[in-house]
């Protein structure tokens, strides 16, 4: 009989066991329940149905407008579990920073000090890792358990658009289940723009309806065709 940790992704990371009974009658009827606890992930036909449906009246799209640069970077981000309709008729239990996936876009400029308070309001351990800083993440960005909080400070020394994410193992699953966002660090000579938008790319690895991401799903190949009205076109393929 096989056993495994039923928290999403932990089985794939090796938390399995095998029970080998000795001295008993080999009666398979007594072990027939062993797969009952496995919920079935959503299928491609569930996704096809969703793609043809309209969002509910209450659907609110993410605002893509980049927030203005502020001088105060004392930010509290709560790690939470959220039931969210991720596509029409498809609900997943996401792990989030601040209640949304992606989490809020943060913005500052080179030299700014960010002070992030991570509060774990979720049900499993989480952490936060900022690529905009240059600290070794293992201790200052360590995993904290539900009910705990952690203050993390970094100085933004390099301009760019950086990812922040949960780095608790299995890290790829925590990111896939919603724990990611963008940090924008302006360079000193950034010219003004009439409008500023941010695009954060992500994927869904649909688990069971109402459940968490399925760690066994493979990453998609994405082809982005980009066409602008000044007649310049380009195509990028991301394996
Ligand atoms: Cu996490």
Coordinates of N, CA and C and ligand atoms in Angstrom, one line a residue:
X1 N 0.9 -1.2 0.0 CA 0.0 0.0 0.0 C 0.9 1.2 0.0
X2 N 0.5 2.2 -0.9 CA 1.3 3.5 -0.9 C 0.6 4.5 -0.1
X3 N 1.4 5.4 0.5 CA 0.9 6.5 1.2 C 1.7 7.8 0.8
X4 N 1.1 8.9 1.0 CA 1.8 10.2 0.6 C 1.2 11.4 1.3
X5 N 1.9 12.4 1.4 CA 1.4 13.7 2.0 C 0.4 14.3 1.0
X6 N -0.8 14.6 1.5 CA -1.8 15.1 0.5 C -1.8 16.6 0.3
X7 N -0.9 17.3 0.9 CA -0.8 18.8 0.6 C -0.2 18.8 -0.8
X8 N -0.8 19.7 -1.6 CA -0.5 19.8 -3.0 C 1.0 19.9 -3.3
X9 N 1.6 19.1 -4.1 CA 3.0 19.2 -4.5 C 3.9 18.4 -3.6
X10 N 3.5 18.1 -2.4 CA 4.4 17.4 -1.4 C 4.7 16.0 -1.9
X11 N 3.7 15.3 -2.5 CA 3.9 14.0 -3.0 C 5.0 14.0 -4.1
X12 N 4.9 15.0 -5.0 CA 5.9 15.1 -6.1 C 7.3 15.4 -5.5
X13 N 7.3 16.0 -4.3 CA 8.6 16.4 -3.8 C 9.2 15.2 -2.9
X14 N 8.5 14.1 -2.9 CA 9.1 12.9 -2.3 C 8.5 12.4 -1.0
X15 N 7.4 13.1 -0.6 CA 6.8 12.7 0.7 C 5.9 11.5 0.5
X16 N 6.5 10.4 0.2 CA 5.7 9.1 0.0 C 6.2 8.0 0.9
X17 N 5.4 7.0 1.1 CA 5.8 5.9 1.9 C 5.1 4.7 1.3
X18 N 5.7 3.5 1.6 CA 5.1 2.3 1.2 C 5.0 1.4 2.4
X19 N 3.8 0.9 2.6 CA 3.5 0.0 3.7 C 3.6 -1.5 3.2
X20 N 4.5 -2.3 3.7 CA 4.5 -3.6 3.3 C 4.2 -4.5 4.5
X21 N 3.0 -5.1 4.4 CA 2.5 -5.9 5.5 C 3.1 -7.3 5.3
X22 N 3.4 -7.9 6.4 CA 3.8 -9.3 6.3 C 2.9 -10.2 7.2
X23 N 2.8 -11.4 6.8 CA 2.0 -12.4 7.7 C 0.5 -12.2 7.6
X24 N 0.0 -11.5 6.6 CA -1.4 -11.3 6.5 C -1.9 -11.9 5.1
X25 N -3.2 -12.2 5.0 CA -3.8 -12.7 3.8 C -3.8 -11.6 2.7
X26 N -3.4 -11.9 1.5 CA -3.3 -10.9 0.4 C -4.8 -10.7 -0.1
X27 N -5.5 -9.8 0.5 CA -6.9 -9.6 0.1 C -7.1 -8.2 -0.3
X28 N -7.1 -8.0 -1.7 CA -7.2 -6.7 -2.3 C -8.4 -5.9 -1.9
X29 N -9.5 -6.6 -1.6 CA -10.7 -5.9 -1.2 C -10.5 -5.0 0.0
X30 N -9.6 -5.4 0.9 CA -9.4 -4.6 2.1 C -8.5 -3.3 1.8
X31 N -7.9 -3.2 0.7 CA -7.1 -2.0 0.4 C -7.8 -1.2 -0.8
X32 N -9.0 -1.5 -1.1 CA -9.6 -0.9 -2.3 C -9.9 0.6 -2.1
X33 N -9.8 1.1 -0.9 CA -10.1 2.5 -0.6 C -8.9 3.4 -0.9
X34 N -7.8 2.9 -1.3 CA -6.6 3.6 -1.2 C -6.6 4.9 -2.1
X35 N -7.4 4.9 -3.1 CA -7.4 6.1 -4.0 C -8.5 7.1 -3.8
X36 N -9.4 6.8 -2.8 CA -10.6 7.6 -2.6 C -10.3 9.0 -2.3
X37 N -9.2 9.3 -1.7 CA -8.9 10.7 -1.3 C -8.3 11.5 -2.4
X38 N -8.0 10.9 -3.6 CA -7.5 11.7 -4.7 C -8.5 12.4 -5.5
X39 N -8.6 13.7 -5.4 CA -9.6 14.5 -6.2 C -9.0 14.6 -7.6
X40 N -9.9 14.6 -8.6 CA -9.5 14.6 -10.0 C -9.4 16.1 -10.4
X41 N -8.3 16.4 -11.1 CA -8.1 17.7 -11.6 C -9.0 18.0 -12.8
X42 N -9.3 19.3 -13.0 CA -10.1 19.7 -14.1 C -9.5 19.3 -15.4
X43 N -10.4 19.0 -16.4 CA -9.9 18.5 -17.7 C -9.9 19.6 -18.8
X44 N -9.4 19.2 -19.9 CA -9.4 20.2 -21.0 C -10.8 20.5 -21.5
X45 N -11.8 19.6 -21.3 CA -13.1 20.0 -21.7 C -13.8 21.0 -20.7
X46 N -13.4 20.9 -19.5 CA -13.8 21.9 -18.5 C -13.3 23.3 -18.9
X47 N -12.0 23.3 -19.4 CA -11.4 24.5 -19.8 C -12.1 25.1 -21.0
X48 N -12.4 24.2 -22.0 CA -13.1 24.6 -23.2 C -14.4 25.2 -22.9
X49 N -15.2 24.6 -22.0 CA -16.5 25.2 -21.7 C -16.3 26.6 -21.1
X50 N -15.3 26.7 -20.3 CA -15.0 28.0 -19.6 C -14.6 29.1 -20.7
X51 N -13.8 28.7 -21.6 CA -13.4 29.7 -22.6 C -14.5 30.3 -23.4
X52 N -15.6 29.5 -23.6 CA -16.8 30.0 -24.3 C -17.8 30.7 -23.5
X53 N -17.5 30.9 -22.2 CA -18.4 31.5 -21.3 C -18.0 32.9 -21.0
X54 N -19.0 33.7 -20.5 CA -18.7 35.1 -20.1 C -18.5 35.2 -18.6
X55 N -17.6 36.1 -18.2 CA -17.4 36.3 -16.7 C -18.7 36.7 -16.1
X56 N -18.9 36.5 -14.8 CA -20.0 36.9 -14.0 C -20.1 38.5 -14.1
X57 N -21.3 39.0 -13.8 CA -21.5 40.4 -13.8 C -20.6 41.1 -12.8
X58 N -20.2 40.4 -11.7 CA -19.3 41.0 -10.7 C -17.9 41.0 -11.0
X59 N -17.5 40.4 -12.1 CA -16.1 40.3 -12.5 C -15.4 41.6 -12.6
X60 N -14.3 41.8 -11.9 CA -13.5 43.0 -12.0 C -12.1 42.6 -12.5
X61 N -11.7 43.1 -13.7 CA -10.3 42.8 -14.2 C -9.3 43.6 -13.4
X62 N -8.1 43.0 -13.3 CA -6.9 43.7 -12.7 C -6.7 45.0 -13.4
X63 N -6.4 46.0 -12.5 CA -6.1 47.3 -13.1 C -4.6 47.3 -13.5
X64 N -4.3 47.5 -14.8 CA -2.9 47.4 -15.3 C -2.1 48.6 -15.1
X65 N -2.8 49.7 -14.5 CA -2.0 51.0 -14.4 C -1.0 50.8 -13.3
X66 N 0.2 51.2 -13.7 CA 1.3 51.2 -12.7 C 1.1 52.2 -11.6
X67 N 1.3 51.8 -10.3 CA 1.1 52.8 -9.3 C 2.2 53.9 -9.3
X68 N 1.9 55.1 -8.9 CA 2.9 56.1 -8.8 C 4.0 55.8 -7.9
X69 N 5.2 56.3 -8.1 CA 6.3 56.1 -7.1 C 6.0 56.8 -5.8
X70 N 6.1 56.1 -4.7 CA 5.8 56.8 -3.5 C 7.1 56.7 -2.6
X71 N 7.2 57.6 -1.7 CA 8.4 57.6 -0.8 C 8.4 56.6 0.3
X72 N 7.1 56.2 0.6 CA 7.0 55.3 1.8 C 6.8 53.9 1.3
X73 N 7.7 53.0 1.7 CA 7.6 51.6 1.2 C 7.5 50.7 2.4
X74 N 6.7 51.2 3.4 CA 6.4 50.2 4.5 C 5.1 49.6 4.1
X75 N 5.2 48.3 3.8 CA 4.0 47.6 3.1 C 3.8 46.3 3.9
X76 N 2.5 46.1 4.2 CA 2.1 44.8 4.9 C 1.5 43.9 3.8
X77 N 2.0 42.7 3.6 CA 1.4 41.8 2.7 C 1.0 40.6 3.5
X78 N -0.3 40.2 3.4 CA -0.8 39.0 4.1 C -0.8 37.9 3.2
X79 N -0.3 36.8 3.6 CA -0.4 35.5 2.8 C -1.8 34.9 3.2
X80 N -2.6 34.7 2.2 CA -4.0 34.2 2.5 C -4.4 33.1 1.6
X81 N -5.4 32.3 2.0 CA -6.0 31.3 1.1 C -7.3 32.0 0.6
X82 N -7.5 31.9 -0.7 CA -8.7 32.6 -1.2 C -9.4 31.6 -2.3
X83 N -10.7 31.5 -2.1 CA -11.5 30.8 -3.2 C -11.7 31.9 -4.3
X84 N -11.2 31.7 -5.5 CA -11.3 32.7 -6.5 C -11.8 32.0 -7.8
X85 N -12.7 32.7 -8.5 CA -13.1 32.2 -9.8 C -12.0 32.7 -10.8
X86 N -11.2 31.7 -11.2 CA -10.0 32.1 -12.1 C -10.3 32.2 -13.5
X87 N -11.5 31.6 -13.9 CA -12.0 31.7 -15.3 C -13.5 31.4 -15.1
X88 N -14.4 31.8 -16.1 CA -15.8 31.6 -15.9 C -16.1 30.1 -15.5
X89 N -16.7 30.0 -14.4 CA -17.1 28.6 -13.9 C -16.1 27.8 -13.3
X90 N -14.9 28.3 -13.2 CA -13.7 27.5 -12.6 C -13.2 28.3 -11.4
X91 N -13.2 27.6 -10.3 CA -12.8 28.2 -9.0 C -11.6 27.4 -8.5
X92 N -10.6 28.1 -8.0 CA -9.5 27.4 -7.4 C -9.2 28.1 -6.0
X93 N -8.6 27.3 -5.1 CA -8.2 27.8 -3.8 C -6.8 28.3 -4.0
X94 N -6.7 29.7 -4.2 CA -5.4 30.3 -4.4 C -4.7 30.6 -3.1
X95 N -3.3 30.6 -3.2 CA -2.5 31.2 -2.1 C -2.1 32.6 -2.6
X96 N -2.3 33.6 -1.8 CA -2.1 35.0 -2.4 C -1.2 35.8 -1.5
X97 N -0.6 36.9 -2.1 CA -0.1 38.0 -1.3 C -1.1 39.1 -1.4
X98 N -1.7 39.4 -0.3 CA -2.7 40.6 -0.2 C -4.0 40.3 -0.9
X99 N -4.4 39.0 -1.1 CA -5.7 38.6 -1.5 C -5.9 38.5 -3.0
X100 N -4.9 38.9 -3.8 CA -5.0 38.7 -5.2 C -3.8 38.0 -5.8
X101 N -4.0 37.4 -7.0 CA -2.9 36.8 -7.7 C -2.9 37.3 -9.2
X102 N -2.0 38.1 -9.6 CA -0.7 38.4 -8.9 C -1.0 39.4 -7.7
X103 N -0.1 39.5 -6.8 CA -0.2 40.4 -5.7 C 0.0 41.8 -6.2
X104 N -0.1 42.8 -5.3 CA 0.0 44.2 -5.7 C 1.3 44.5 -6.3
X105 N 1.3 45.4 -7.3 CA 2.5 45.9 -7.9 C 3.2 47.0 -7.0
X106 N 4.4 46.8 -6.7 CA 5.1 47.7 -5.8 C 6.1 48.5 -6.7
X107 N 6.3 49.8 -6.3 CA 7.2 50.6 -7.1 C 8.0 51.6 -6.3
X108 N 9.2 51.7 -6.7 CA 10.1 52.7 -6.0 C 11.2 53.1 -7.0
X109 N 12.2 53.7 -6.4 CA 13.4 54.1 -7.3 C 14.7 53.6 -6.7
X110 N 15.7 53.7 -7.5 CA 17.0 53.2 -7.0 C 17.4 54.0 -5.7
X111 N 17.8 53.2 -4.7 CA 18.2 53.8 -3.4 C 17.1 53.8 -2.4
X112 N 15.9 53.5 -2.8 CA 14.8 53.4 -1.8 C 14.9 52.2 -0.9
X113 N 14.5 52.3 0.3 CA 14.4 51.2 1.3 C 13.0 50.7 1.4
X114 N 12.8 49.4 1.2 CA 11.5 48.8 1.3 C 11.5 48.0 2.7
X115 N 10.4 48.2 3.4 CA 10.2 47.5 4.6 C 8.9 46.7 4.5
X116 N 9.0 45.4 4.3 CA 7.8 44.5 4.0 C 7.5 43.7 5.2
X117 N 6.3 43.8 5.7 CA 5.8 42.9 6.8 C 5.0 41.8 6.2
X118 N 5.5 40.6 6.2 CA 4.7 39.5 5.7 C 4.0 38.9 6.9
X119 N 2.7 38.8 6.8 CA 1.8 38.2 7.8 C 1.2 36.9 7.2
X120 N 1.4 35.8 7.9 CA 0.9 34.5 7.3 C -0.5 34.3 7.9
X121 N -1.5 34.7 7.1 CA -2.9 34.4 7.5 C -3.4 33.1 6.8
X122 N -2.5 32.4 6.2 CA -2.9 31.1 5.5 C -2.9 29.9 6.4
X123 N -2.9 28.8 5.8 CA -3.0 27.5 6.5 C -1.7 26.6 6.5
X124 N -0.7 27.1 5.6 CA 0.5 26.4 5.6 C 1.7 27.4 5.6
X125 N 2.9 27.0 5.7 CA 4.0 27.9 5.7 C 4.2 28.7 4.4
X126 N 4.6 29.9 4.5 CA 4.9 30.8 3.3 C 6.1 31.7 3.6
X127 N 6.6 32.3 2.6 CA 7.7 33.2 2.7 C 7.6 34.2 1.6
X128 N 8.5 35.2 1.5 CA 8.5 36.1 0.4 C 10.0 36.4 0.0
X129 N 10.2 36.4 -1.3 CA 11.6 36.6 -1.9 C 11.5 37.7 -2.9
X130 N 12.3 38.7 -2.6 CA 12.3 39.9 -3.5 C 13.6 39.9 -4.4
X131 N 13.4 39.8 -5.7 CA 14.6 39.8 -6.5 C 15.1 41.2 -6.7
X132 N 14.3 42.2 -6.2 CA 14.8 43.6 -6.3 C 15.8 43.9 -5.3
X133 N 16.0 43.1 -4.3 CA 17.1 43.2 -3.4 C 18.2 42.3 -3.7
X134 N 19.3 42.4 -3.0 CA 20.4 41.5 -3.3 C 20.9 40.9 -1.9
X135 N 20.0 40.2 -1.3 CA 20.3 39.5 0.0 C 20.2 38.0 -0.3
X136 N 21.0 37.2 0.4 CA 20.7 35.8 0.4 C 19.4 35.5 1.1
X137 N 18.5 34.8 0.4 CA 17.1 34.8 1.0 C 16.9 33.8 2.1
X138 N 17.8 32.9 2.4 CA 17.5 31.8 3.3 C 17.1 32.2 4.7
X139 N 17.8 33.1 5.3 CA 17.4 33.5 6.7 C 16.4 34.7 6.7
X140 N 16.8 35.9 6.1 CA 15.9 37.0 6.2 C 14.5 36.8 5.5
X141 N 14.5 35.9 4.5 CA 13.2 35.6 3.8 C 12.7 34.2 4.1
X142 N 13.0 33.7 5.3 CA 12.6 32.4 5.7 C 11.1 32.1 5.7
X143 N 10.8 30.8 5.7 CA 9.4 30.4 5.8 C 8.9 30.7 7.2
X144 N 7.7 31.3 7.2 CA 7.0 31.5 8.5 C 5.7 30.7 8.6
X145 N 5.3 30.2 9.7 CA 4.2 29.4 9.9 C 2.9 30.2 10.0
X146 N 1.7 29.6 9.8 CA 0.5 30.3 10.0 C 0.4 31.0 11.3
X147 N 0.0 32.3 11.3 CA -0.1 33.1 12.6 C 1.1 33.9 12.8
X148 N 2.2 33.6 12.1 CA 3.5 34.4 12.4 C 3.6 35.5 11.4
X149 N 4.5 36.5 11.8 CA 4.8 37.6 10.8 C 6.3 37.8 10.8
X150 N 6.8 38.5 9.8 CA 8.2 38.7 9.6 C 8.4 40.0 8.9
X151 N 9.3 40.8 9.4 CA 9.6 42.1 8.8 C 10.9 41.9 7.9
X152 N 10.9 42.4 6.7 CA 12.0 42.2 5.8 C 12.3 43.5 5.1
X153 N 13.6 43.9 5.2 CA 14.0 45.2 4.6 C 15.0 45.0 3.6
X154 N 14.9 45.7 2.5 CA 16.0 45.7 1.5 C 16.1 47.1 0.9
X155 N 17.3 47.3 0.4 CA 17.5 48.6 -0.4 C 17.6 48.2 -1.9
X156 N 16.8 48.9 -2.7 CA 16.8 48.7 -4.1 C 18.0 49.3 -4.7
X157 N 19.0 48.6 -5.2 CA 20.2 49.1 -5.7 C 20.2 49.1 -7.2
X158 N 19.4 48.3 -7.8 CA 19.4 48.2 -9.3 C 18.0 48.5 -9.9
X159 N 18.0 49.2 -11.0 CA 16.7 49.5 -11.7 C 16.3 48.3 -12.4
X160 N 15.0 48.2 -12.6 CA 14.4 47.1 -13.4 C 13.0 46.7 -12.9
X161 N 12.5 45.7 -13.6 CA 11.2 45.1 -13.1 C 11.5 43.8 -12.6
X162 N 11.2 43.5 -11.3 CA 11.6 42.3 -10.7 C 10.4 41.6 -10.2
X163 N 10.6 40.3 -10.1 CA 9.5 39.4 -9.5 C 9.7 39.3 -8.0
X164 N 8.6 39.3 -7.3 CA 8.6 38.8 -5.9 C 7.8 37.5 -5.8
X165 N 8.1 36.6 -4.9 CA 7.3 35.4 -4.9 C 7.6 34.7 -3.6
X166 N 6.7 33.7 -3.3 CA 6.9 32.8 -2.2 C 8.0 31.8 -2.6
X167 N 9.0 31.6 -1.6 CA 10.0 30.6 -2.0 C 10.0 29.4 -1.1
X168 N 8.8 29.2 -0.4 CA 8.7 28.0 0.4 C 8.5 26.8 -0.5
X169 N 9.2 25.7 -0.2 CA 9.1 24.5 -1.0 C 7.8 23.7 -0.9
X170 N 7.3 23.2 -2.0 CA 7.8 23.3 -3.4 C 7.5 24.6 -4.0
X171 N 8.6 25.4 -4.2 CA 8.5 26.8 -4.6 C 7.7 27.0 -5.8
X172 N 7.9 26.2 -6.9 CA 7.2 26.3 -8.1 C 5.7 26.2 -7.9
X173 N 5.3 25.4 -7.0 CA 3.8 25.2 -6.7 C 3.3 26.4 -6.0
X174 N 4.0 27.0 -5.1 CA 3.5 28.2 -4.4 C 3.4 29.3 -5.4
X175 N 4.3 29.4 -6.3 CA 4.2 30.5 -7.4 C 3.0 30.1 -8.3
X176 N 2.9 28.9 -8.7 CA 1.8 28.5 -9.6 C 0.4 28.7 -9.0
X177 N 0.4 28.6 -7.6 CA -0.9 28.7 -6.9 C -1.2 30.2 -6.5
X178 N -0.4 31.1 -7.1 CA -0.8 32.5 -6.9 C 0.2 33.4 -6.2
X179 N 1.3 32.9 -5.7 CA 2.1 33.7 -4.8 C 3.3 34.4 -5.6
X180 N 2.9 35.4 -6.3 CA 3.9 36.2 -7.1 C 3.3 37.6 -7.4
X181 N 4.3 38.5 -7.7 CA 3.9 39.8 -8.1 C 5.1 40.6 -8.7
X182 N 4.9 41.8 -9.0 CA 6.0 42.6 -9.6 C 6.4 43.8 -8.8
X183 N 7.7 44.0 -8.8 CA 8.3 45.2 -8.2 C 9.0 46.0 -9.3
X184 N 8.7 47.3 -9.4 CA 9.3 48.2 -10.4 C 10.2 49.1 -9.7
X185 N 11.5 49.1 -10.1 CA 12.5 50.1 -9.5 C 12.9 51.0 -10.7
X186 N 12.5 52.3 -10.5 CA 12.8 53.3 -11.6 C 14.3 53.6 -11.6
X187 N 14.9 53.7 -12.8 CA 16.2 54.3 -12.9 C 16.2 55.8 -12.6
X188 N 17.3 56.4 -12.3 CA 17.3 57.8 -12.0 C 16.9 58.7 -13.2
X189 N 17.1 58.2 -14.4 CA 16.9 59.0 -15.6 C 15.6 58.6 -16.4
X190 N 14.7 58.0 -15.7 CA 13.5 57.5 -16.4 C 12.7 58.7 -17.0
X191 N 12.5 58.7 -18.3 CA 11.8 59.8 -18.9 C 10.3 59.7 -18.6
X192 N 9.6 60.8 -18.5 CA 8.1 60.7 -18.2 C 7.4 60.1 -19.3
X193 N 6.2 59.5 -19.0 CA 5.3 58.8 -20.0 C 3.9 59.3 -19.7
X194 N 3.1 59.4 -20.7 CA 1.7 59.8 -20.5 C 0.9 58.7 -19.8
X195 N 1.2 57.5 -20.1 CA 0.5 56.4 -19.4 C 1.5 55.3 -19.1
X196 N 1.3 54.6 -18.0 CA 2.2 53.5 -17.6 C 1.4 52.2 -17.3
X197 N 1.7 51.1 -17.9 CA 1.0 49.9 -17.6 C 2.0 48.8 -17.3
X198 N 1.6 47.8 -16.5 CA 2.5 46.7 -16.2 C 1.8 45.4 -16.6
X199 N 2.5 44.5 -17.3 CA 2.0 43.2 -17.6 C 2.7 42.1 -16.8
X200 N 2.0 41.3 -16.1 CA 2.6 40.2 -15.3 C 2.1 38.9 -15.9
X201 N 3.0 38.1 -16.4 CA 2.6 36.8 -17.1 C 2.5 35.7 -16.0
X202 N 1.6 34.8 -16.2 CA 1.5 33.7 -15.3 C 0.7 32.6 -15.9
X203 N 0.6 31.4 -15.3 CA -0.2 30.3 -15.8 C -1.0 29.8 -14.7
X204 N -2.0 29.0 -15.1 CA -2.8 28.2 -14.1 C -2.6 26.8 -14.4
X205 N -2.3 26.0 -13.3 CA -2.2 24.6 -13.4 C -3.3 24.0 -12.7
X206 N -4.5 23.9 -13.3 CA -5.7 23.7 -12.7 C -5.8 22.3 -11.9
X207 N -6.1 22.4 -10.7 CA -6.3 21.2 -9.9 C -7.8 20.9 -9.9
X208 N -8.3 20.2 -8.9 CA -9.8 19.9 -8.8 C -10.6 21.2 -8.7
X209 N -11.8 21.2 -9.1 CA -12.7 22.4 -8.9 C -12.7 22.8 -7.4
X210 N -12.3 24.0 -7.1 CA -12.3 24.5 -5.8 C -11.0 24.1 -5.0
X211 N -10.1 23.4 -5.7 CA -8.9 22.9 -5.0 C -7.7 23.7 -5.4
X212 N -6.5 23.2 -5.1 CA -5.2 23.9 -5.4 C -4.6 23.4 -6.6
X213 N -3.6 24.1 -7.1 CA -2.9 23.8 -8.4 C -2.4 22.3 -8.4
X214 N -2.4 21.8 -9.6 CA -2.0 20.4 -9.8 C -0.5 20.4 -10.2
X215 N 0.3 19.9 -9.2 CA 1.8 20.0 -9.4 C 2.2 19.0 -10.5
X216 N 1.4 18.1 -11.0 CA 1.8 17.2 -12.0 C 1.6 17.7 -13.4
X217 N 0.9 18.8 -13.6 CA 0.7 19.4 -14.9 C 1.9 20.0 -15.4
X218 N 2.1 19.8 -16.8 CA 3.4 20.3 -17.3 C 3.2 21.8 -17.8
X219 N 4.3 22.5 -17.9 CA 4.3 23.9 -18.3 C 3.9 24.0 -19.8
X220 N 3.1 25.0 -20.1 CA 2.7 25.2 -21.5 C 3.8 25.9 -22.3
X221 N 3.8 25.6 -23.6 CA 4.6 26.5 -24.5 C 3.8 27.7 -24.9
X222 N 4.3 28.8 -24.8 CA 3.6 30.1 -25.0 C 4.1 30.8 -26.3
X223 N 3.3 31.1 -27.2 CA 3.7 31.9 -28.3 C 3.0 33.3 -28.2
X224 N 3.8 34.3 -28.1 CA 3.3 35.7 -28.1 C 3.5 36.4 -29.4
X225 N 2.5 36.8 -30.1 CA 2.7 37.6 -31.3 C 2.3 39.0 -31.0
X226 N 3.2 39.9 -31.3 CA 3.1 41.3 -30.8 C 3.0 42.1 -32.1
X227 N 2.0 42.9 -32.2 CA 1.8 43.7 -33.3 C 1.5 45.1 -32.9
X228 N 2.2 46.1 -33.2 CA 1.9 47.5 -32.8 C 1.5 48.3 -34.1
X229 N 0.7 49.3 -33.9 CA 0.1 50.1 -35.0 C 1.1 50.9 -35.7
X230 N 2.4 50.9 -35.3 CA 3.4 51.6 -36.1 C 4.1 50.7 -37.0
X231 N 3.4 49.5 -37.2 CA 3.8 48.5 -38.3 C 5.1 47.7 -37.9
X232 N 5.6 47.9 -36.7 CA 6.7 47.0 -36.3 C 6.1 45.7 -35.6
X233 N 6.5 44.6 -36.0 CA 5.9 43.3 -35.5 C 7.1 42.5 -35.0
X234 N 6.8 41.7 -34.0 CA 7.8 40.7 -33.6 C 7.0 39.5 -32.9
X235 N 7.6 38.4 -32.9 CA 7.1 37.2 -32.3 C 8.1 36.6 -31.4
X236 N 7.7 36.2 -30.2 CA 8.6 35.6 -29.3 C 8.0 34.3 -28.8
X237 N 8.8 33.2 -28.8 CA 8.3 32.0 -28.3 C 9.1 31.7 -27.0
X238 N 8.3 31.4 -26.0 CA 8.9 31.1 -24.7 C 8.7 29.6 -24.4
X239 N 9.8 28.8 -24.4 CA 9.6 27.4 -24.1 C 9.1 27.1 -22.7
Ligands
LIG1 CU1 3.8 30.1 -0.2

